[in-house]
XYZ file of N, CA and C in Angstrom:
330
model
N 0.789 -1.200 0.100
C 0.015 0.162 -0.037
C 0.758 1.158 0.180
N 1.904 1.298 0.648
C 2.710 2.419 1.039
C 3.538 2.529 -0.314
N 3.918 1.343 -0.936
C 4.760 1.186 -1.965
C 3.792 1.913 -3.251
N 2.659 1.620 -3.473
C 2.044 2.072 -4.470
C 1.578 3.610 -4.184
N 1.568 3.892 -2.940
C 1.408 5.467 -2.790
C 2.614 6.165 -3.271
N 3.627 5.737 -2.903
C 5.144 6.410 -3.219
C 5.194 6.450 -4.668
N 5.082 5.239 -5.339
C 4.944 5.441 -7.062
C 3.980 6.328 -7.293
N 2.559 6.501 -6.879
C 1.920 7.282 -7.561
C 2.485 8.879 -7.048
N 3.069 9.086 -6.229
C 3.744 10.357 -6.124
C 4.546 10.609 -6.979
N 5.377 9.664 -7.165
C 6.751 9.749 -8.344
C 6.173 9.927 -9.517
N 5.245 9.513 -9.963
C 4.251 9.582 -11.260
C 3.791 10.972 -11.565
N 3.181 11.736 -10.475
C 3.183 13.069 -10.602
C 4.169 13.906 -10.735
N 5.522 13.223 -10.565
C 6.381 14.176 -10.876
C 7.074 13.946 -12.361
N 6.129 13.178 -13.042
C 6.293 12.827 -14.473
C 7.686 11.723 -14.434
N 8.162 10.949 -13.452
C 9.341 10.378 -13.515
C 8.937 8.865 -13.235
N 9.694 7.840 -13.694
C 9.456 6.629 -13.313
C 11.044 5.850 -12.821
N 10.692 5.310 -11.786
C 11.932 4.551 -11.195
C 11.661 3.428 -10.341
N 12.328 2.558 -10.298
C 11.968 0.813 -9.898
C 12.003 1.016 -8.268
N 11.337 0.285 -7.622
C 11.321 0.216 -5.919
C 12.773 -0.425 -5.879
N 13.249 -1.329 -6.410
C 14.393 -1.758 -6.192
C 15.518 -0.986 -5.865
N 15.724 0.166 -7.090
C 16.762 1.120 -6.998
C 16.279 2.102 -6.114
N 15.084 2.458 -5.417
C 14.793 3.251 -4.571
C 15.460 2.867 -3.204
N 15.261 1.606 -2.849
C 15.653 1.121 -1.655
C 17.121 0.807 -1.767
N 17.848 0.132 -2.742
C 19.297 0.349 -2.867
C 19.782 1.741 -2.856
N 19.223 2.629 -3.323
C 19.787 3.863 -3.078
C 19.668 4.577 -1.613
N 18.424 4.380 -0.977
C 18.243 4.796 0.551
C 19.411 3.719 1.429
N 19.499 2.585 0.988
C 20.603 1.806 1.792
C 21.945 2.283 1.777
N 22.409 2.970 0.665
C 23.745 3.575 0.093
C 23.835 4.973 0.906
N 22.671 5.556 1.537
C 23.035 6.673 2.431
C 23.803 6.621 3.605
N 24.750 7.290 3.968
C 25.597 7.076 4.959
C 25.810 8.298 5.915
N 26.016 8.293 7.219
C 26.368 9.422 8.090
C 27.774 8.839 8.602
N 28.637 9.875 8.866
C 29.905 9.659 9.477
C 29.932 10.772 10.521
N 30.532 10.356 11.696
C 30.843 11.405 12.726
C 32.293 11.505 12.468
N 32.780 13.220 12.548
C 34.299 13.341 12.455
C 34.302 14.379 13.760
N 35.784 14.547 14.172
C 35.977 15.452 15.253
C 37.222 16.141 14.518
N 37.112 17.550 14.689
C 38.157 18.289 14.223
C 38.310 19.333 15.184
N 39.520 19.682 15.878
C 39.936 20.793 16.760
C 38.910 20.751 18.010
N 38.476 19.660 18.444
C 37.475 19.402 19.408
C 36.317 19.745 19.136
N 35.790 19.972 17.779
C 34.415 19.982 17.672
C 33.903 18.637 16.876
N 32.829 18.073 16.782
C 32.334 16.878 16.326
C 31.339 17.413 15.431
N 31.327 16.682 14.251
C 30.306 17.014 13.241
C 29.962 15.581 12.448
N 28.675 15.624 12.204
C 28.234 14.722 11.385
C 28.075 15.072 9.628
N 28.459 14.194 9.151
C 28.692 14.533 7.456
C 27.876 13.426 6.877
N 26.638 13.692 6.025
C 25.890 12.853 5.360
C 26.371 12.927 4.029
N 26.042 11.487 3.559
C 26.552 11.245 1.853
C 25.250 11.891 1.043
N 25.838 12.206 -0.161
C 24.715 12.958 -0.945
C 23.699 11.723 -1.426
N 22.389 11.748 -1.475
C 21.594 10.750 -1.960
C 21.621 10.628 -3.424
N 21.707 9.180 -3.814
C 21.777 8.783 -5.157
C 20.495 9.123 -5.928
N 20.198 8.983 -7.192
C 19.248 9.623 -7.977
C 17.768 9.191 -7.475
N 17.766 7.572 -7.497
C 16.556 7.246 -6.929
C 16.021 7.333 -5.613
N 17.008 7.507 -4.559
C 16.539 8.011 -3.117
C 16.419 9.247 -3.300
N 16.858 10.199 -3.892
C 16.355 11.584 -4.020
C 15.174 11.952 -4.658
N 14.700 11.093 -5.587
C 13.422 11.123 -6.147
C 12.300 10.815 -5.055
N 12.625 9.645 -4.550
C 11.773 9.085 -3.710
C 11.588 9.893 -2.489
N 12.707 10.459 -1.786
C 12.647 11.550 -0.704
C 11.768 12.807 -1.189
N 12.188 13.189 -2.255
C 11.293 14.555 -2.839
C 9.688 14.133 -3.084
N 9.421 12.931 -3.559
C 7.855 12.637 -3.765
C 7.298 12.686 -2.351
N 7.978 12.458 -1.326
C 7.227 12.206 0.050
C 7.239 13.328 0.561
N 8.093 14.523 0.382
C 8.074 15.642 0.740
C 8.835 15.800 2.050
N 9.917 14.584 2.325
C 10.723 14.741 3.426
C 11.692 15.657 3.349
N 12.541 16.297 4.189
C 13.696 17.011 3.916
C 14.775 16.217 4.699
N 16.120 15.955 3.834
C 17.018 15.310 4.762
C 17.793 16.370 5.194
N 18.582 15.812 6.548
C 19.227 16.840 7.306
C 20.158 17.411 6.452
N 20.988 18.498 6.715
C 22.267 19.040 5.983
C 23.172 18.188 5.731
N 23.837 18.299 4.869
C 25.291 17.579 4.703
C 26.163 17.346 5.656
N 26.333 18.506 6.267
C 27.222 18.811 7.278
C 26.451 19.560 8.586
N 26.406 18.875 9.738
C 25.996 19.360 10.804
C 26.583 19.275 12.188
N 26.548 20.035 13.112
C 27.265 19.926 14.278
C 26.493 18.597 15.059
N 27.575 17.746 15.853
C 27.138 16.583 16.376
C 26.558 17.143 17.950
N 25.508 16.745 18.543
C 24.915 17.025 19.804
C 25.223 15.712 20.561
N 26.073 16.158 21.734
C 26.454 15.179 22.754
C 24.825 14.621 23.622
N 24.810 13.681 23.956
C 23.460 12.993 24.580
C 23.297 13.894 25.905
N 24.546 14.376 26.599
C 24.177 15.157 27.791
C 23.703 16.595 27.378
N 23.671 16.993 26.159
C 23.249 18.326 25.761
C 21.615 18.359 25.442
N 21.164 16.796 25.041
C 19.634 17.106 24.793
C 18.850 17.181 25.704
N 18.073 18.089 25.915
C 17.302 18.513 26.846
C 15.584 17.753 26.591
N 15.359 16.717 27.468
C 14.087 15.962 27.252
C 12.932 16.557 27.907
N 11.985 17.053 27.249
C 10.624 17.327 27.890
C 9.756 16.470 28.286
N 8.729 16.506 28.970
C 7.948 15.717 29.422
C 6.808 15.151 28.259
N 6.785 13.824 28.255
C 5.838 13.357 27.582
C 4.312 13.669 27.571
N 3.559 14.085 26.550
C 2.175 14.489 26.523
C 1.496 13.148 26.872
N 1.777 11.981 26.526
C 0.810 10.938 26.722
C 1.072 10.487 28.115
N -0.280 10.420 28.581
C -0.570 9.771 29.948
C -0.606 8.060 29.824
N -0.302 7.430 31.139
C -0.352 6.093 30.838
C -1.757 5.674 30.597
N -2.737 6.443 31.021
C -4.044 5.977 30.543
C -4.260 5.982 29.155
N -3.571 7.158 28.336
C -3.848 7.092 27.025
C -2.789 6.258 26.334
N -1.865 5.782 26.764
C -1.048 4.300 26.083
C -1.939 3.137 26.409
N -2.666 3.205 27.378
C -3.437 2.029 27.544
C -4.447 1.805 26.534
N -5.011 2.756 26.053
C -6.059 2.690 25.229
C -5.531 2.382 23.873
N -4.136 2.907 23.555
C -3.627 2.603 22.289
C -3.057 1.020 22.214
N -2.806 0.222 23.344
C -2.364 -0.788 23.169
C -3.607 -1.737 23.100
N -3.257 -2.999 22.331
C -4.237 -4.083 22.232
C -4.047 -5.063 23.211
N -5.202 -5.353 23.717
C -5.139 -6.437 24.818
C -4.986 -8.143 23.909
N -3.799 -8.386 24.004
C -3.526 -9.800 23.265
C -3.346 -10.733 24.399
N -3.937 -11.726 24.369
C -3.914 -12.737 25.346
C -3.146 -13.691 25.269
N -3.035 -14.291 23.966
C -2.172 -15.418 23.632
C -1.838 -15.418 22.272
N -0.754 -16.387 21.821
C -0.143 -16.291 20.558
C -0.518 -17.876 20.088
N -1.099 -18.371 19.065
C -1.214 -19.768 18.585
C -0.424 -19.661 17.083
N 0.027 -20.747 17.268
C 0.783 -21.251 15.825
C -0.197 -21.935 14.939
N -0.346 -21.778 13.836
C -1.377 -22.606 13.041
C -0.571 -22.457 11.407
N -0.714 -23.798 10.785
C -0.162 -23.670 9.604
C 1.267 -22.945 9.161
N 2.237 -22.916 10.224
C 3.553 -22.303 9.740
C 3.432 -20.737 9.914
N 2.240 -20.134 10.451
C 1.986 -18.848 10.426
C 1.724 -18.394 11.901
N 2.217 -17.112 12.426
C 2.041 -16.977 13.735
C 0.824 -15.910 13.683
N -0.323 -16.072 14.285
C -1.474 -15.282 14.595
C -1.611 -14.950 15.904
N -2.129 -13.518 15.725
C -2.607 -12.708 16.975
C -4.129 -13.029 17.406
N -4.338 -13.143 18.338
C -5.990 -13.236 18.714
C -5.945 -12.049 19.325
N -6.774 -11.045 19.022
C -7.304 -9.781 19.863
C -8.569 -10.237 20.655
N -8.450 -9.945 21.967
C -9.808 -10.156 22.796
C -10.154 -8.915 23.200
N -11.407 -8.849 23.636
C -12.095 -7.514 24.018
C -12.219 -7.413 25.559
């Protein structure tokens, strides 16, 4: 379903690219952390053509090619807006797993 939606968005750009090429190009994206003069940076590779087209079709923006690295202790964590009660509403009450004909099935109980 997502694959089809992406293919439709690419078609609106009047382009054609194979799913295999998109996946291969996305897998080729890399990030490397470097340190120079006591400063740390993250350097991202340039996306290949199929990945670039797929990313553009989804409207997602890649991070800058070079950006400062942020240390874990510099990250400020805010409070989560989801309360435990809200999380319980989102979770599915699954009682048991059964194995049948080589496939795992989940049984949802109400």
